[in-house]
mmCIF file of C-alpha atoms and ligand atoms in Angstrom:
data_model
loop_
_atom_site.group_PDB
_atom_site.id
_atom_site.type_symbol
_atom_site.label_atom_id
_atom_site.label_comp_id
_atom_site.label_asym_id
_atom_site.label_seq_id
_atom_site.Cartn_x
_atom_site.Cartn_y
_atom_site.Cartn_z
ATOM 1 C CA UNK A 1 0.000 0.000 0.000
ATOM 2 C CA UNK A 2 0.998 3.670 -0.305
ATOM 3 C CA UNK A 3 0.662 5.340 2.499
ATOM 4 C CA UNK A 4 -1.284 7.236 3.699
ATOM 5 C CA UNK A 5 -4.556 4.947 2.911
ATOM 6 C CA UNK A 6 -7.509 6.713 2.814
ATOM 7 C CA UNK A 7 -9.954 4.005 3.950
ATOM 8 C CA UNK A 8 -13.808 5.828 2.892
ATOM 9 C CA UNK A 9 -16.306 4.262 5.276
ATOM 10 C CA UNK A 10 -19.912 2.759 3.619
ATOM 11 C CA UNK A 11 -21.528 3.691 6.621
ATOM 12 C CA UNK A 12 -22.264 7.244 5.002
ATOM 13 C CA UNK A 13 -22.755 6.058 1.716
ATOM 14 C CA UNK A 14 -26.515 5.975 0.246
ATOM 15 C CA UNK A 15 -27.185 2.208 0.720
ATOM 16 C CA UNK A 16 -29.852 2.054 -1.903
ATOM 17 C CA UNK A 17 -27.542 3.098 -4.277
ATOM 18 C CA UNK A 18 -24.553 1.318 -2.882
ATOM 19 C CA UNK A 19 -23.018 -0.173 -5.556
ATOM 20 C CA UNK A 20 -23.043 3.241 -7.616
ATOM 21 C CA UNK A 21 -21.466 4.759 -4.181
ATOM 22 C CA UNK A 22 -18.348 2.346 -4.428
ATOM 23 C CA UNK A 23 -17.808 2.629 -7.971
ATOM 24 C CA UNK A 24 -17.476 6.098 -7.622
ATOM 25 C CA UNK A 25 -14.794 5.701 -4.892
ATOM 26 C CA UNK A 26 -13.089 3.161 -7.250
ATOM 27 C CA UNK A 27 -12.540 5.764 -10.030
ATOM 28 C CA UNK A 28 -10.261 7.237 -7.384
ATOM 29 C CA UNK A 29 -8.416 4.350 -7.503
ATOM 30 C CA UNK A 30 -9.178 3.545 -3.886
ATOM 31 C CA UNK A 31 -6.889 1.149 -1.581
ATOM 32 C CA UNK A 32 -9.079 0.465 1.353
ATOM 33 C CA UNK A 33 -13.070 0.350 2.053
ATOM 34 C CA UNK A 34 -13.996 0.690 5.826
ATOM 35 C CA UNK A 35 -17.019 -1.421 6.944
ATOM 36 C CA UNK A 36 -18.687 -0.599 10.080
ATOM 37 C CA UNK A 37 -20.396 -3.188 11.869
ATOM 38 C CA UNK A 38 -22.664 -2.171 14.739
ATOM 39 C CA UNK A 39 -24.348 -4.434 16.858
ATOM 40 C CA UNK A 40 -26.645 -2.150 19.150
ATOM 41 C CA UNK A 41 -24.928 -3.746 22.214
ATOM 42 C CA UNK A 42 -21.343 -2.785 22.294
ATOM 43 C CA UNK A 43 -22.692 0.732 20.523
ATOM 44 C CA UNK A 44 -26.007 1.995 20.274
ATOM 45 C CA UNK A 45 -26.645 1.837 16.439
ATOM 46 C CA UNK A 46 -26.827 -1.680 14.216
ATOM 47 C CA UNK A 47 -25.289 -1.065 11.076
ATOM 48 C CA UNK A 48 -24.957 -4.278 8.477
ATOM 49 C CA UNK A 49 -23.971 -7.666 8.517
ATOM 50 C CA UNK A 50 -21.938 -10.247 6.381
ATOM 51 C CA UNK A 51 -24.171 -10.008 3.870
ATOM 52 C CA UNK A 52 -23.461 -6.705 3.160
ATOM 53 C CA UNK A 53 -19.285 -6.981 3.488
ATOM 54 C CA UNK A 54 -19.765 -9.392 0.761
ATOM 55 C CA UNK A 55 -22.156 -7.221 -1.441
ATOM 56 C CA UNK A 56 -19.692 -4.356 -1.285
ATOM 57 C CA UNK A 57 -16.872 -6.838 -1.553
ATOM 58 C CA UNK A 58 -18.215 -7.434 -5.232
ATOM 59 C CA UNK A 59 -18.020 -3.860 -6.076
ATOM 60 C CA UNK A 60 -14.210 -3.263 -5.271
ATOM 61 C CA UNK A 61 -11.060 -4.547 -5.778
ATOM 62 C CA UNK A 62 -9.965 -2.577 -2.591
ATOM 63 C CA UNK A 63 -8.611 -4.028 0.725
ATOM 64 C CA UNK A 64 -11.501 -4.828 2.956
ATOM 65 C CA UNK A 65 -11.156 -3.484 6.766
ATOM 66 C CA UNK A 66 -14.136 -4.471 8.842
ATOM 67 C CA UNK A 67 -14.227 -2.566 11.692
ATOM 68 C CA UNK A 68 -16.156 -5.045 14.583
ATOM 69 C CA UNK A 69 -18.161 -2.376 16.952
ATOM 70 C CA UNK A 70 -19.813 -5.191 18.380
ATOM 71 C CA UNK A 71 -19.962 -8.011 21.605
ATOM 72 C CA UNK A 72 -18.401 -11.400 21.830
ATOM 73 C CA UNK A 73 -16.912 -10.369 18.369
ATOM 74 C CA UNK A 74 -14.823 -14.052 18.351
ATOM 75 C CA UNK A 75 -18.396 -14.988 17.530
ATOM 76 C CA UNK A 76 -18.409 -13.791 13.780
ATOM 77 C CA UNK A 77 -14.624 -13.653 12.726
ATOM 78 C CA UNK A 78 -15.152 -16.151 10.690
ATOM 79 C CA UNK A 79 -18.333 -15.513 9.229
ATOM 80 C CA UNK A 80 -16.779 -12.130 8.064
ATOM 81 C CA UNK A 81 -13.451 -13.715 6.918
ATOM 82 C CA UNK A 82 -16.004 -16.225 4.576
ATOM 83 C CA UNK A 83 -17.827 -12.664 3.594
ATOM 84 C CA UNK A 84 -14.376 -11.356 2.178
ATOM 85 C CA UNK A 85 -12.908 -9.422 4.836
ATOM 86 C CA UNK A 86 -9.452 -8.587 4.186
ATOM 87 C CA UNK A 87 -8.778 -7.412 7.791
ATOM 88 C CA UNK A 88 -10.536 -7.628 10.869
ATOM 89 C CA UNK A 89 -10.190 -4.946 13.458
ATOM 90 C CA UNK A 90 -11.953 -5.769 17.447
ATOM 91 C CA UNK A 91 -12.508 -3.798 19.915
ATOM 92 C CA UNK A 92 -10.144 -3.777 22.818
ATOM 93 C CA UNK A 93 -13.122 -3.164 25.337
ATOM 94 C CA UNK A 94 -15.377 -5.763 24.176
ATOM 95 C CA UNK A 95 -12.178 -9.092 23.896
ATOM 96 C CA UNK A 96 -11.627 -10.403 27.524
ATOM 97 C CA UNK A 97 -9.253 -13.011 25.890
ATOM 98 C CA UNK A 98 -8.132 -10.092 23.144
ATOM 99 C CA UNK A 99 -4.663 -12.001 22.384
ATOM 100 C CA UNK A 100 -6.161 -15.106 21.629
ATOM 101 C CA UNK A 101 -8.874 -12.909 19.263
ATOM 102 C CA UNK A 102 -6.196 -11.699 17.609
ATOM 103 C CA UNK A 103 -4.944 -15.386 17.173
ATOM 104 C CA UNK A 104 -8.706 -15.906 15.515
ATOM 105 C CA UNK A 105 -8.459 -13.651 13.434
ATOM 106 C CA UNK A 106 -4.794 -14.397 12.407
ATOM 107 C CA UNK A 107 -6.061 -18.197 11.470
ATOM 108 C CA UNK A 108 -8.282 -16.890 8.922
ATOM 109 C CA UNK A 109 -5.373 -15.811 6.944
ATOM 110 C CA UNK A 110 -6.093 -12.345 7.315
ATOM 111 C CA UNK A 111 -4.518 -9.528 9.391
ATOM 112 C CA UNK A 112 -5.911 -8.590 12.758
ATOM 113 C CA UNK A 113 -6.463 -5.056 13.985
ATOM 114 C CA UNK A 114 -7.058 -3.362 17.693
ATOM 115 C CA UNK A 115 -9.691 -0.594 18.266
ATOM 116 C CA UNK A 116 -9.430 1.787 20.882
ATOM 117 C CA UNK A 117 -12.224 4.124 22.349
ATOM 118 C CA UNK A 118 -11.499 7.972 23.342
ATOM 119 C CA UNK A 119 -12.011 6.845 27.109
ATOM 120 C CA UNK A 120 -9.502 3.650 26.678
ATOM 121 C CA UNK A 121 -5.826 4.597 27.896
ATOM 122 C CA UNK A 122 -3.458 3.527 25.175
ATOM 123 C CA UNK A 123 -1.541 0.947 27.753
ATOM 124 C CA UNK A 124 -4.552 -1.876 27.415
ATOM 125 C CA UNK A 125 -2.806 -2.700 24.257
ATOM 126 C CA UNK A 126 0.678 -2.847 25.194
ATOM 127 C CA UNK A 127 0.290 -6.231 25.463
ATOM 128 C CA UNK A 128 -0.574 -7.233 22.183
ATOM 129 C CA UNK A 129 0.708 -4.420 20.493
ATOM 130 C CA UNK A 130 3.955 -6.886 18.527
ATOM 131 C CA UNK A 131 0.757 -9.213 17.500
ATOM 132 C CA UNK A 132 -1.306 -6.887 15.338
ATOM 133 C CA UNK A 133 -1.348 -5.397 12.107
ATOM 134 C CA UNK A 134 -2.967 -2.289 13.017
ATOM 135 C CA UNK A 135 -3.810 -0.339 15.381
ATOM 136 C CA UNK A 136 -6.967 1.769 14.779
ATOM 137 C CA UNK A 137 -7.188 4.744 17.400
ATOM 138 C CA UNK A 138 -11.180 5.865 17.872
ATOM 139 C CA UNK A 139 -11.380 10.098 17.226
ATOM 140 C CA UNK A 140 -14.805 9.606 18.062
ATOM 141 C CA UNK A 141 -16.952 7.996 19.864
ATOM 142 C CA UNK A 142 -18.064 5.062 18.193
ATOM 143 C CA UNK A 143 -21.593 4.449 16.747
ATOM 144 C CA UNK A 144 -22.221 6.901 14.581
ATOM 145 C CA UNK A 145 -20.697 9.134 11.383
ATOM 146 C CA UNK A 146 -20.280 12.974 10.989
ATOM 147 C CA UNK A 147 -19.643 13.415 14.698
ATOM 148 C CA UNK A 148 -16.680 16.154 15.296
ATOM 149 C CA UNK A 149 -13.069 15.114 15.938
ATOM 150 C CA UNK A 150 -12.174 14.819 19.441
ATOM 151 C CA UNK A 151 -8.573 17.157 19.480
ATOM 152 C CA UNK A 152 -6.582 14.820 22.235
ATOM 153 C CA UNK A 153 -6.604 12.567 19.587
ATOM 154 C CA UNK A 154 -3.318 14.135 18.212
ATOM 155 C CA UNK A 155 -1.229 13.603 21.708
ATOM 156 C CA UNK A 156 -2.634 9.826 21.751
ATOM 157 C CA UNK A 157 -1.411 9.416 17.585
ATOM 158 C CA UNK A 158 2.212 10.899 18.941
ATOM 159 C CA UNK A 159 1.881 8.343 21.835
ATOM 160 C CA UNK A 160 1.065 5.296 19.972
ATOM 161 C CA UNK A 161 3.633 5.905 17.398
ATOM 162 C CA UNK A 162 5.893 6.520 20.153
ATOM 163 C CA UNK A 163 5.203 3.394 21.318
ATOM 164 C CA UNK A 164 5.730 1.519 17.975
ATOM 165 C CA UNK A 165 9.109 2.620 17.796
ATOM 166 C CA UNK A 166 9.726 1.796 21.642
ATOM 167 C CA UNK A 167 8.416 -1.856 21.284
ATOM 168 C CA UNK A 168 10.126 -2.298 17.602
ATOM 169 C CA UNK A 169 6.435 -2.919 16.470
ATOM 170 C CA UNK A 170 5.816 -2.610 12.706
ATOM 171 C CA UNK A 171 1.740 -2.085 13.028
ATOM 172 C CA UNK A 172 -0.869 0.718 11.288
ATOM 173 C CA UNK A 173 -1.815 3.404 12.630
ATOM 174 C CA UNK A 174 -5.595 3.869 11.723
ATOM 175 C CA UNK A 175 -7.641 6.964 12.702
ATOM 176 C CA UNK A 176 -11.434 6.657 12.660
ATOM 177 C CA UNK A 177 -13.816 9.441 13.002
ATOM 178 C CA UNK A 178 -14.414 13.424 12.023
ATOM 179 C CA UNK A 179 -11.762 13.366 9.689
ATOM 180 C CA UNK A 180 -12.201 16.328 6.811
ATOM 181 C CA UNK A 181 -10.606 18.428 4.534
ATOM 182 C CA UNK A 182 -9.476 20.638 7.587
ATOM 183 C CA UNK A 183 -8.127 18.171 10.189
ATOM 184 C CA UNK A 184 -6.328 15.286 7.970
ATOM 185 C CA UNK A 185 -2.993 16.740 7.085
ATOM 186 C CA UNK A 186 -2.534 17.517 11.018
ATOM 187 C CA UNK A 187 -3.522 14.105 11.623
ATOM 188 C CA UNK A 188 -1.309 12.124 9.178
ATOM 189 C CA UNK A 189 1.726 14.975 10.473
ATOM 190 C CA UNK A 190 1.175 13.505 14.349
ATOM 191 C CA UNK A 191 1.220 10.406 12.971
ATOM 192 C CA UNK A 192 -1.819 8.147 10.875
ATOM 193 C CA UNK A 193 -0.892 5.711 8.274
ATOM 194 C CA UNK A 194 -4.602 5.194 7.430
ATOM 195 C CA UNK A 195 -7.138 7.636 7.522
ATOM 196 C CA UNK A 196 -11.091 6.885 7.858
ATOM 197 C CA UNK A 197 -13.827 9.075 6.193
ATOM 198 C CA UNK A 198 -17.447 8.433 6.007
ATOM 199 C CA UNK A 199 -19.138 11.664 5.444
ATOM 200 C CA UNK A 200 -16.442 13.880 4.537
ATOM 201 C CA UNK A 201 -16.590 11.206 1.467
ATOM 202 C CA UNK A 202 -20.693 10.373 1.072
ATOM 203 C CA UNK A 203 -21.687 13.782 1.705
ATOM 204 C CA UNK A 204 -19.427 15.685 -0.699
ATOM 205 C CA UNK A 205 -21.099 16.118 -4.243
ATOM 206 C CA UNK A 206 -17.956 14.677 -6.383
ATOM 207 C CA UNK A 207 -16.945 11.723 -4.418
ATOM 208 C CA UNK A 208 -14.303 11.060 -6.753
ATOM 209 C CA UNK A 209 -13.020 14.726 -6.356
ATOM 210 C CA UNK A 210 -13.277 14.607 -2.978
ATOM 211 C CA UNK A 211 -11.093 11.386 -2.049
ATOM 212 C CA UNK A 212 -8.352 13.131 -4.295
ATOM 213 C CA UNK A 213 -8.315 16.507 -2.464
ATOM 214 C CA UNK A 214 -8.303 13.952 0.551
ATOM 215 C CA UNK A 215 -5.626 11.974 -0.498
ATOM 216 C CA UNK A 216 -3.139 15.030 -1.211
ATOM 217 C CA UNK A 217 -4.375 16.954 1.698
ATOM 218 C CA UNK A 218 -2.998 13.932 3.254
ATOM 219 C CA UNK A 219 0.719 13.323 1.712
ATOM 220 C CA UNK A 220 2.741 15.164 3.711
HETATM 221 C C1 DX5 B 1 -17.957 5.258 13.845
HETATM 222 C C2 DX5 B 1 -17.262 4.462 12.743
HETATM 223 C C3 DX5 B 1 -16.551 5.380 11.763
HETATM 224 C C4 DX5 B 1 -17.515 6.321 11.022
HETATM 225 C C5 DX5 B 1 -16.711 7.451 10.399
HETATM 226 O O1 DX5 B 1 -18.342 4.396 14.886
HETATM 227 O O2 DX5 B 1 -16.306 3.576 13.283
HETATM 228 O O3 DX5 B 1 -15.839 4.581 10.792
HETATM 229 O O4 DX5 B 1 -18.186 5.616 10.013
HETATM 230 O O5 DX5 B 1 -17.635 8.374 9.900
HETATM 231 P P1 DX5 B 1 -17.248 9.929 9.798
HETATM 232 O O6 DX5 B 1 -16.013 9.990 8.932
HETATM 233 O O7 DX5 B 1 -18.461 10.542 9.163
HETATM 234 O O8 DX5 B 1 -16.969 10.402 11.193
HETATM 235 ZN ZN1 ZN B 2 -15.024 2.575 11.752
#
């Protein structure tokens, strides 16, 4: 991948059109998709399901992250592995046994990812943190798209990558949430190898356009 990887996220996109939606991010030559999965337990929305991974799966040849907002998510690795999931991020909050997850998700022959929320301190994955392939660092809380970027995010990027270099780790760095024209260049400068965007992508009216003016806001 070139980095940084703009990852859009479907969850904005106009699902009855959602095919159309992904095309259009494929004319910008997209690397990533993000899909949010929401289980109304572990946040309070419910997003999509397998299905759905696999649906937008057809539409793209672009890596598939799947981020897992959801409970007991050693439940469904597999199920989304099957769907065409390319990665599989969990939530360090909702995996009592979270190195053994990360094993899980490992067997699949994919790479495993670590979520952390704006309230979780970025030590709970010190422990894991020469096991994963990314770690994906919550700017807001999670649930829902177009909420507004939570600013200590950028002394938490510095931290983690801090903490990459201390531990000889060779993870992502993923940043989900409120990221826009304004905010991404700051964020990839303290630090994000992937960036998320749902509605800074969706909402704009040349989604192509848009994911380019992204993507060089971005380069640093
Ligand atoms: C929120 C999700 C994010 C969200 C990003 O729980 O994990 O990926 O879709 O949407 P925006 O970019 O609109 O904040
Ligand atoms: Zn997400």
């Amino acid at each position: 991948f070139t980095l940084p990887i703009l990852a859009p996220s479907i969850l904005a996109s106009d699902y009855t059109r959602l095919g159309e939606e992904i095309d259009k991010c494929n004319q910008a030559d997209i690397q990533w998709l993000h899909c949010d999965i929401m289980d109304g337990h572990f946040v309070p929305n419910i997003s999509y399901g397998p299905k759905l991974v696999k649906a937008a799966g057809s539409c793209t040849d672009a890596f598939l992250d799947v981020h897992l907002m959801i409970e007991n998510p050693d439940q469904y690795i597999e199920r989304f592995a099957d769907a065409g999931a390319d990665q599989i991020t969990v939530h360090q909050e909702a995996c009592p046994h979270l190195h053994r997850t990360i094993q899980n998700i490992h067997n699949q022959g994919i790479t495993a990812g670590v979520a952390i929320n704006p309230g979780t301190s970025l030590q709970t994955i010190e422990p894991v943190i020469n096991n994963v392939d990314l770690v994906l660092l919550m700017s807001v809380n999670p649930g829902f798209g177009g909420q507004s970027f939570i600013e200590n995010t950028y002394q938490r990027l510095q931290k983690m990558s801090a903490m990459r270099d201390e531990n000889g780790a060779g993870f992502l760095i993923e940043v989900d949430g409120g990221i826009n024209l304004d905010n991404i260049r700051k964020v990839t400068q303290y630090g994000a190898d992937v960036l998320v965007a749902g509605s800074a992508v969706f909402k704009a009216k040349n989604i192509p356009k848009r994911i380019e003016n992204l993507t060089q806001k971005a380069k640093l």
